[in-house]
Amino acid sequence: MATERGGLQRGRLLRGRGGSGYDRALIDFLRRREIPATLFLNSRWTDANPAVFRRLAAEPLFEIANHGTRHLPLSVTGRSAYGIPGTRSAAEVYDEVAGNRAKLTRLLGSPPRFFRSGTAYCDDVAAGIVTALGERFAGFSVNGDAGATFSPAQVSTTVGSAPAGSVVICHMNHPEGGTARGIASAVPRLLASGHTFVRLSEAWH
């Protein structure tokens, strides 16, 4: 499960400006059920949640991946996605990837293996730059919470119907949304039907 959110109300809900909140309920559920996940974190979130970051990074259940320096769509022409202007040149693409890569490498002791841009948009030239920097661009096949806008029921239905081999994206930075409750509903059904969950590094060798 690749997750990038609360509802179970265990522990307090932490909200942050600009998407820097922390959905403790979602992460605690993953811990209780021992569900591995790849967590894509950007520089802003890491700076806003240093203690949480250190704990997540120390847990073998999770792996940390690069979600960019400023959480921008990755483009060499400034193309927007979901109303967010993208990077405007190869130099800005480099800064978006390499800036957070350097931060995560310093904090983790080794570089991240995967990159996902803000909004998950990436043009072909930008994708080549990501590869040249030593990371693999990670897309997704199931949008589990529609950018943290789905209700718990919508998350449960969408994630619960994900076919085998899916890469499911959800958000752990909007605790006010329905992701945690939806995941808590969907995951037990998936486990009961024989599905297993892995981190991206275990699925993509």
PDB file of C-alpha atoms in Angstrom:
ATOM      1  CA  MET A   1       0.000   0.000   0.000  1.00  0.00           C
ATOM      2  CA  ALA A   2       1.483   3.288  -0.994  1.00  0.00           C
ATOM      3  CA  THR A   3       0.094   6.029   1.181  1.00  0.00           C
ATOM      4  CA  GLU A   4       1.130   9.429   1.451  1.00  0.00           C
ATOM      5  CA  ARG A   5      -5.417  10.680   7.419  1.00  0.00           C
ATOM      6  CA  GLY A   6      -9.214  11.235  11.167  1.00  0.00           C
ATOM      7  CA  GLY A   7     -11.849   9.344  12.131  1.00  0.00           C
ATOM      8  CA  LEU A   8     -10.799   6.659  14.561  1.00  0.00           C
ATOM      9  CA  GLN A   9     -10.309   9.438  17.107  1.00  0.00           C
ATOM     10  CA  ARG A  10      -7.467   7.679  18.888  1.00  0.00           C
ATOM     11  CA  GLY A  11      -4.975  10.339  19.681  1.00  0.00           C
ATOM     12  CA  ARG A  12      -5.547  13.925  18.740  1.00  0.00           C
ATOM     13  CA  LEU A  13      -6.056  15.155  15.222  1.00  0.00           C
ATOM     14  CA  LEU A  14      -3.202  17.367  14.096  1.00  0.00           C
ATOM     15  CA  ARG A  15      -4.021  19.933  11.458  1.00  0.00           C
ATOM     16  CA  GLY A  16      -1.441  21.948   9.614  1.00  0.00           C
ATOM     17  CA  ARG A  17      -1.380  24.871   7.230  1.00  0.00           C
ATOM     18  CA  GLY A  18      -0.705  24.031   3.622  1.00  0.00           C
ATOM     19  CA  GLY A  19      -1.210  20.298   3.972  1.00  0.00           C
ATOM     20  CA  SER A  20       1.239  19.765   6.824  1.00  0.00           C
ATOM     21  CA  GLY A  21      -1.202  18.016   9.149  1.00  0.00           C
ATOM     22  CA  TYR A  22      -0.746  14.500  10.484  1.00  0.00           C
ATOM     23  CA  ASP A  23      -3.466  11.870  10.591  1.00  0.00           C
ATOM     24  CA  ARG A  24      -2.422   9.898  13.631  1.00  0.00           C
ATOM     25  CA  ALA A  25      -5.540   7.742  13.374  1.00  0.00           C
ATOM     26  CA  LEU A  26      -4.552   6.427   9.959  1.00  0.00           C
ATOM     27  CA  ILE A  27      -0.962   5.663  10.906  1.00  0.00           C
ATOM     28  CA  ASP A  28      -1.984   4.057  14.194  1.00  0.00           C
ATOM     29  CA  PHE A  29      -4.399   1.807  12.309  1.00  0.00           C
ATOM     30  CA  LEU A  30      -1.640   0.704   9.943  1.00  0.00           C
ATOM     31  CA  ARG A  31       0.563  -0.043  12.939  1.00  0.00           C
ATOM     32  CA  ARG A  32      -2.094  -2.076  14.746  1.00  0.00           C
ATOM     33  CA  ARG A  33      -2.855  -4.152  11.677  1.00  0.00           C
ATOM     34  CA  GLU A  34       0.822  -4.296  10.630  1.00  0.00           C
ATOM     35  CA  ILE A  35       0.063  -2.895   7.179  1.00  0.00           C
ATOM     36  CA  PRO A  36       3.270  -1.751   5.436  1.00  0.00           C
ATOM     37  CA  ALA A  37       3.217   1.471   3.454  1.00  0.00           C
ATOM     38  CA  THR A  38       5.451   3.768   1.461  1.00  0.00           C
ATOM     39  CA  LEU A  39       5.120   7.324   2.769  1.00  0.00           C
ATOM     40  CA  PHE A  40       5.829  10.119   0.295  1.00  0.00           C
ATOM     41  CA  LEU A  41       6.876  13.191   2.281  1.00  0.00           C
ATOM     42  CA  ASN A  42       7.789  16.674   1.084  1.00  0.00           C
ATOM     43  CA  SER A  43      10.141  19.146   2.718  1.00  0.00           C
ATOM     44  CA  ARG A  44       7.342  21.293   4.148  1.00  0.00           C
ATOM     45  CA  TRP A  45       5.703  18.363   5.911  1.00  0.00           C
ATOM     46  CA  THR A  46       8.993  17.065   7.281  1.00  0.00           C
ATOM     47  CA  ASP A  47       9.912  20.507   8.614  1.00  0.00           C
ATOM     48  CA  ALA A  48       6.490  20.853  10.275  1.00  0.00           C
ATOM     49  CA  ASN A  49       6.558  17.390  11.876  1.00  0.00           C
ATOM     50  CA  PRO A  50      10.159  16.582  12.861  1.00  0.00           C
ATOM     51  CA  ALA A  51       9.349  14.284  15.800  1.00  0.00           C
ATOM     52  CA  VAL A  52       6.718  12.373  13.833  1.00  0.00           C
ATOM     53  CA  PHE A  53       9.115  12.055  10.921  1.00  0.00           C
ATOM     54  CA  ARG A  54      11.829  10.553  13.108  1.00  0.00           C
ATOM     55  CA  ARG A  55       9.447   7.946  14.495  1.00  0.00           C
ATOM     56  CA  LEU A  56       8.069   6.983  11.092  1.00  0.00           C
ATOM     57  CA  ALA A  57      11.551   6.755   9.613  1.00  0.00           C
ATOM     58  CA  ALA A  58      12.633   4.407  12.402  1.00  0.00           C
ATOM     59  CA  GLU A  59       9.781   1.946  11.847  1.00  0.00           C
ATOM     60  CA  PRO A  60      10.510  -0.986   9.501  1.00  0.00           C
ATOM     61  CA  LEU A  61       6.801  -1.099   8.632  1.00  0.00           C
ATOM     62  CA  PHE A  62       7.184   2.105   6.631  1.00  0.00           C
ATOM     63  CA  GLU A  63       9.579   3.381   4.014  1.00  0.00           C
ATOM     64  CA  ILE A  64      10.058   7.073   3.297  1.00  0.00           C
ATOM     65  CA  ALA A  65       9.982   8.375  -0.265  1.00  0.00           C
ATOM     66  CA  ASN A  66      10.511  11.759  -1.923  1.00  0.00           C
ATOM     67  CA  HIS A  67       7.437  13.945  -2.482  1.00  0.00           C
ATOM     68  CA  GLY A  68       9.327  17.012  -3.596  1.00  0.00           C
ATOM     69  CA  THR A  69      10.721  20.167  -2.102  1.00  0.00           C
ATOM     70  CA  ARG A  70       7.683  22.403  -2.678  1.00  0.00           C
ATOM     71  CA  HIS A  71       5.043  19.787  -3.664  1.00  0.00           C
ATOM     72  CA  LEU A  72       4.801  20.970  -7.256  1.00  0.00           C
ATOM     73  CA  PRO A  73       3.643  19.233 -10.440  1.00  0.00           C
ATOM     74  CA  LEU A  74       6.780  18.248 -12.336  1.00  0.00           C
ATOM     75  CA  SER A  75       7.065  19.948 -15.713  1.00  0.00           C
ATOM     76  CA  VAL A  76       9.640  21.795 -17.777  1.00  0.00           C
ATOM     77  CA  THR A  77       6.988  24.191 -19.129  1.00  0.00           C
ATOM     78  CA  GLY A  78       5.134  25.288 -15.995  1.00  0.00           C
ATOM     79  CA  ARG A  79       2.108  23.153 -16.740  1.00  0.00           C
ATOM     80  CA  SER A  80      -0.482  23.251 -13.959  1.00  0.00           C
ATOM     81  CA  ALA A  81      -2.309  20.320 -12.404  1.00  0.00           C
ATOM     82  CA  TYR A  82      -5.398  20.725 -10.216  1.00  0.00           C
ATOM     83  CA  GLY A  83      -4.799  24.479 -10.259  1.00  0.00           C
ATOM     84  CA  ILE A  84      -1.222  24.213  -8.940  1.00  0.00           C
ATOM     85  CA  PRO A  85       1.428  25.728 -11.249  1.00  0.00           C
ATOM     86  CA  GLY A  86       4.217  23.302 -12.052  1.00  0.00           C
ATOM     87  CA  THR A  87       7.954  23.711 -12.303  1.00  0.00           C
ATOM     88  CA  ARG A  88       8.898  25.839 -15.317  1.00  0.00           C
ATOM     89  CA  SER A  89      12.273  24.524 -16.437  1.00  0.00           C
ATOM     90  CA  ALA A  90      14.715  21.648 -16.135  1.00  0.00           C
ATOM     91  CA  ALA A  91      16.517  23.624 -13.436  1.00  0.00           C
ATOM     92  CA  GLU A  92      13.320  23.937 -11.384  1.00  0.00           C
ATOM     93  CA  VAL A  93      12.634  20.221 -11.853  1.00  0.00           C
ATOM     94  CA  TYR A  94      16.115  19.509 -10.524  1.00  0.00           C
ATOM     95  CA  ASP A  95      15.553  21.736  -7.493  1.00  0.00           C
ATOM     96  CA  GLU A  96      12.171  20.146  -6.768  1.00  0.00           C
ATOM     97  CA  VAL A  97      13.595  16.633  -6.772  1.00  0.00           C
ATOM     98  CA  ALA A  98      17.133  17.151  -5.524  1.00  0.00           C
ATOM     99  CA  GLY A  99      16.317  19.570  -2.696  1.00  0.00           C
ATOM    100  CA  ASN A 100      14.113  17.126  -0.822  1.00  0.00           C
ATOM    101  CA  ARG A 101      16.315  14.204  -1.858  1.00  0.00           C
ATOM    102  CA  ALA A 102      19.247  15.862  -0.100  1.00  0.00           C
ATOM    103  CA  LYS A 103      17.142  16.532   3.003  1.00  0.00           C
ATOM    104  CA  LEU A 104      15.846  12.969   3.200  1.00  0.00           C
ATOM    105  CA  THR A 105      19.291  11.518   2.561  1.00  0.00           C
ATOM    106  CA  ARG A 106      20.667  13.552   5.440  1.00  0.00           C
ATOM    107  CA  LEU A 107      17.853  12.542   7.777  1.00  0.00           C
ATOM    108  CA  LEU A 108      17.642   8.884   6.757  1.00  0.00           C
ATOM    109  CA  GLY A 109      21.305   8.152   6.123  1.00  0.00           C
ATOM    110  CA  SER A 110      20.582   6.884   2.603  1.00  0.00           C
ATOM    111  CA  PRO A 111      18.774   8.368  -0.410  1.00  0.00           C
ATOM    112  CA  PRO A 112      15.116   7.642  -1.109  1.00  0.00           C
ATOM    113  CA  ARG A 113      14.388   5.221  -3.922  1.00  0.00           C
ATOM    114  CA  PHE A 114      11.081   6.649  -5.164  1.00  0.00           C
ATOM    115  CA  PHE A 115       9.739  10.053  -6.155  1.00  0.00           C
ATOM    116  CA  ARG A 116       6.183  11.263  -6.623  1.00  0.00           C
ATOM    117  CA  SER A 117       5.550  14.873  -7.564  1.00  0.00           C
ATOM    118  CA  GLY A 118       2.835  17.084  -6.166  1.00  0.00           C
ATOM    119  CA  THR A 119      -0.471  16.053  -7.814  1.00  0.00           C
ATOM    120  CA  ALA A 120       1.472  13.076  -9.292  1.00  0.00           C
ATOM    121  CA  TYR A 121       1.849  14.971 -12.596  1.00  0.00           C
ATOM    122  CA  CYS A 122       5.151  14.512 -14.410  1.00  0.00           C
ATOM    123  CA  ASP A 123       5.977  15.170 -18.066  1.00  0.00           C
ATOM    124  CA  ASP A 124       8.405  12.991 -20.025  1.00  0.00           C
ATOM    125  CA  VAL A 125      11.402  15.318 -19.773  1.00  0.00           C
ATOM    126  CA  ALA A 126      10.927  15.739 -16.030  1.00  0.00           C
ATOM    127  CA  ALA A 127      10.609  11.974 -15.617  1.00  0.00           C
ATOM    128  CA  GLY A 128      13.992  11.589 -17.294  1.00  0.00           C
ATOM    129  CA  ILE A 129      15.511  14.026 -14.813  1.00  0.00           C
ATOM    130  CA  VAL A 130      14.051  12.046 -11.907  1.00  0.00           C
ATOM    131  CA  THR A 131      15.669   8.891 -13.273  1.00  0.00           C
ATOM    132  CA  ALA A 132      18.997  10.649 -13.829  1.00  0.00           C
ATOM    133  CA  LEU A 133      18.957  11.730 -10.182  1.00  0.00           C
ATOM    134  CA  GLY A 134      18.718   8.101  -9.108  1.00  0.00           C
ATOM    135  CA  GLU A 135      15.057   7.810  -8.206  1.00  0.00           C
ATOM    136  CA  ARG A 136      12.127   6.010  -9.752  1.00  0.00           C
ATOM    137  CA  PHE A 137       8.978   7.984 -10.494  1.00  0.00           C
ATOM    138  CA  ALA A 138       6.095   6.285  -8.723  1.00  0.00           C
ATOM    139  CA  GLY A 139       2.626   6.668 -10.109  1.00  0.00           C
ATOM    140  CA  PHE A 140      -0.498   4.968  -8.818  1.00  0.00           C
ATOM    141  CA  SER A 141      -3.351   2.896 -10.167  1.00  0.00           C
ATOM    142  CA  VAL A 142      -6.074   3.579  -7.567  1.00  0.00           C
ATOM    143  CA  ASN A 143      -6.825   7.060  -6.231  1.00  0.00           C
ATOM    144  CA  GLY A 144      -8.071   5.930  -2.855  1.00  0.00           C
ATOM    145  CA  ASP A 145      -9.236   9.206  -1.355  1.00  0.00           C
ATOM    146  CA  ALA A 146      -9.321  11.695  -4.267  1.00  0.00           C
ATOM    147  CA  GLY A 147      -6.788  14.011  -2.720  1.00  0.00           C
ATOM    148  CA  ALA A 148      -8.271  13.626   0.773  1.00  0.00           C
ATOM    149  CA  THR A 149     -11.709  14.778  -0.389  1.00  0.00           C
ATOM    150  CA  PHE A 150     -13.619  11.472  -0.242  1.00  0.00           C
ATOM    151  CA  SER A 151     -15.990  10.557   2.547  1.00  0.00           C
ATOM    152  CA  PRO A 152     -15.181   7.465   4.637  1.00  0.00           C
ATOM    153  CA  ALA A 153     -17.711   5.451   2.611  1.00  0.00           C
ATOM    154  CA  GLN A 154     -16.169   6.542  -0.685  1.00  0.00           C
ATOM    155  CA  VAL A 155     -12.673   5.653   0.523  1.00  0.00           C
ATOM    156  CA  SER A 156     -13.893   2.279   1.753  1.00  0.00           C
ATOM    157  CA  THR A 157     -15.572   1.475  -1.556  1.00  0.00           C
ATOM    158  CA  THR A 158     -12.670   2.658  -3.722  1.00  0.00           C
ATOM    159  CA  VAL A 159      -9.874   1.032  -1.752  1.00  0.00           C
ATOM    160  CA  GLY A 160     -11.904  -2.077  -1.001  1.00  0.00           C
ATOM    161  CA  SER A 161     -12.448  -2.739  -4.685  1.00  0.00           C
ATOM    162  CA  ALA A 162      -8.786  -2.307  -5.692  1.00  0.00           C
ATOM    163  CA  PRO A 163      -7.664  -5.282  -7.788  1.00  0.00           C
ATOM    164  CA  ALA A 164      -4.580  -7.311  -6.982  1.00  0.00           C
ATOM    165  CA  GLY A 165      -1.359  -5.561  -7.928  1.00  0.00           C
ATOM    166  CA  SER A 166      -2.755  -2.068  -7.393  1.00  0.00           C
ATOM    167  CA  VAL A 167      -0.756   0.879  -6.135  1.00  0.00           C
ATOM    168  CA  VAL A 168      -3.221   2.745  -3.930  1.00  0.00           C
ATOM    169  CA  ILE A 169      -2.619   6.388  -3.076  1.00  0.00           C
ATOM    170  CA  CYS A 170      -4.155   7.999   0.018  1.00  0.00           C
ATOM    171  CA  HIS A 171      -3.191  10.970   2.182  1.00  0.00           C
ATOM    172  CA  MET A 172      -1.913  11.093   5.753  1.00  0.00           C
ATOM    173  CA  ASN A 173      -1.700  14.890   5.940  1.00  0.00           C
ATOM    174  CA  HIS A 174      -5.405  15.771   6.155  1.00  0.00           C
ATOM    175  CA  PRO A 175      -6.742  14.349   9.428  1.00  0.00           C
ATOM    176  CA  GLU A 176     -10.016  16.198   8.988  1.00  0.00           C
ATOM    177  CA  GLY A 177     -10.944  13.971   6.051  1.00  0.00           C
ATOM    178  CA  GLY A 178     -12.455  10.533   5.720  1.00  0.00           C
ATOM    179  CA  THR A 179      -9.363   8.547   4.817  1.00  0.00           C
ATOM    180  CA  ALA A 180      -8.624   6.910   8.170  1.00  0.00           C
ATOM    181  CA  ARG A 181     -12.154   5.599   8.662  1.00  0.00           C
ATOM    182  CA  GLY A 182     -12.383   4.469   5.064  1.00  0.00           C
ATOM    183  CA  ILE A 183      -9.092   2.594   5.251  1.00  0.00           C
ATOM    184  CA  ALA A 184     -10.087   1.018   8.562  1.00  0.00           C
ATOM    185  CA  SER A 185     -13.220  -0.299   6.859  1.00  0.00           C
ATOM    186  CA  ALA A 186     -11.604  -1.500   3.628  1.00  0.00           C
ATOM    187  CA  VAL A 187      -8.401  -3.150   4.838  1.00  0.00           C
ATOM    188  CA  PRO A 188      -9.971  -5.934   6.957  1.00  0.00           C
ATOM    189  CA  ARG A 189     -12.156  -6.929   3.991  1.00  0.00           C
ATOM    190  CA  LEU A 190      -9.143  -7.011   1.692  1.00  0.00           C
ATOM    191  CA  LEU A 191      -7.151  -9.106   4.153  1.00  0.00           C
ATOM    192  CA  ALA A 192     -10.065 -11.526   4.573  1.00  0.00           C
ATOM    193  CA  SER A 193     -10.230 -11.993   0.807  1.00  0.00           C
ATOM    194  CA  GLY A 194      -6.561 -12.953   0.637  1.00  0.00           C
ATOM    195  CA  HIS A 195      -4.905  -9.666  -0.286  1.00  0.00           C
ATOM    196  CA  THR A 196      -1.555  -8.714   1.199  1.00  0.00           C
ATOM    197  CA  PHE A 197       0.143  -5.319   1.411  1.00  0.00           C
ATOM    198  CA  VAL A 198       3.736  -4.423   0.597  1.00  0.00           C
ATOM    199  CA  ARG A 199       5.939  -1.374   0.395  1.00  0.00           C
ATOM    200  CA  LEU A 200       6.917  -0.189  -3.083  1.00  0.00           C
ATOM    201  CA  SER A 201      10.469  -1.430  -2.647  1.00  0.00           C
ATOM    202  CA  GLU A 202       9.108  -4.945  -2.201  1.00  0.00           C
ATOM    203  CA  ALA A 203       6.860  -4.701  -5.250  1.00  0.00           C
ATOM    204  CA  TRP A 204       9.283  -2.915  -7.576  1.00  0.00           C
ATOM    205  CA  HIS A 205      12.750  -4.465  -7.381  1.00  0.00           C
TER     206      HIS A 205
END
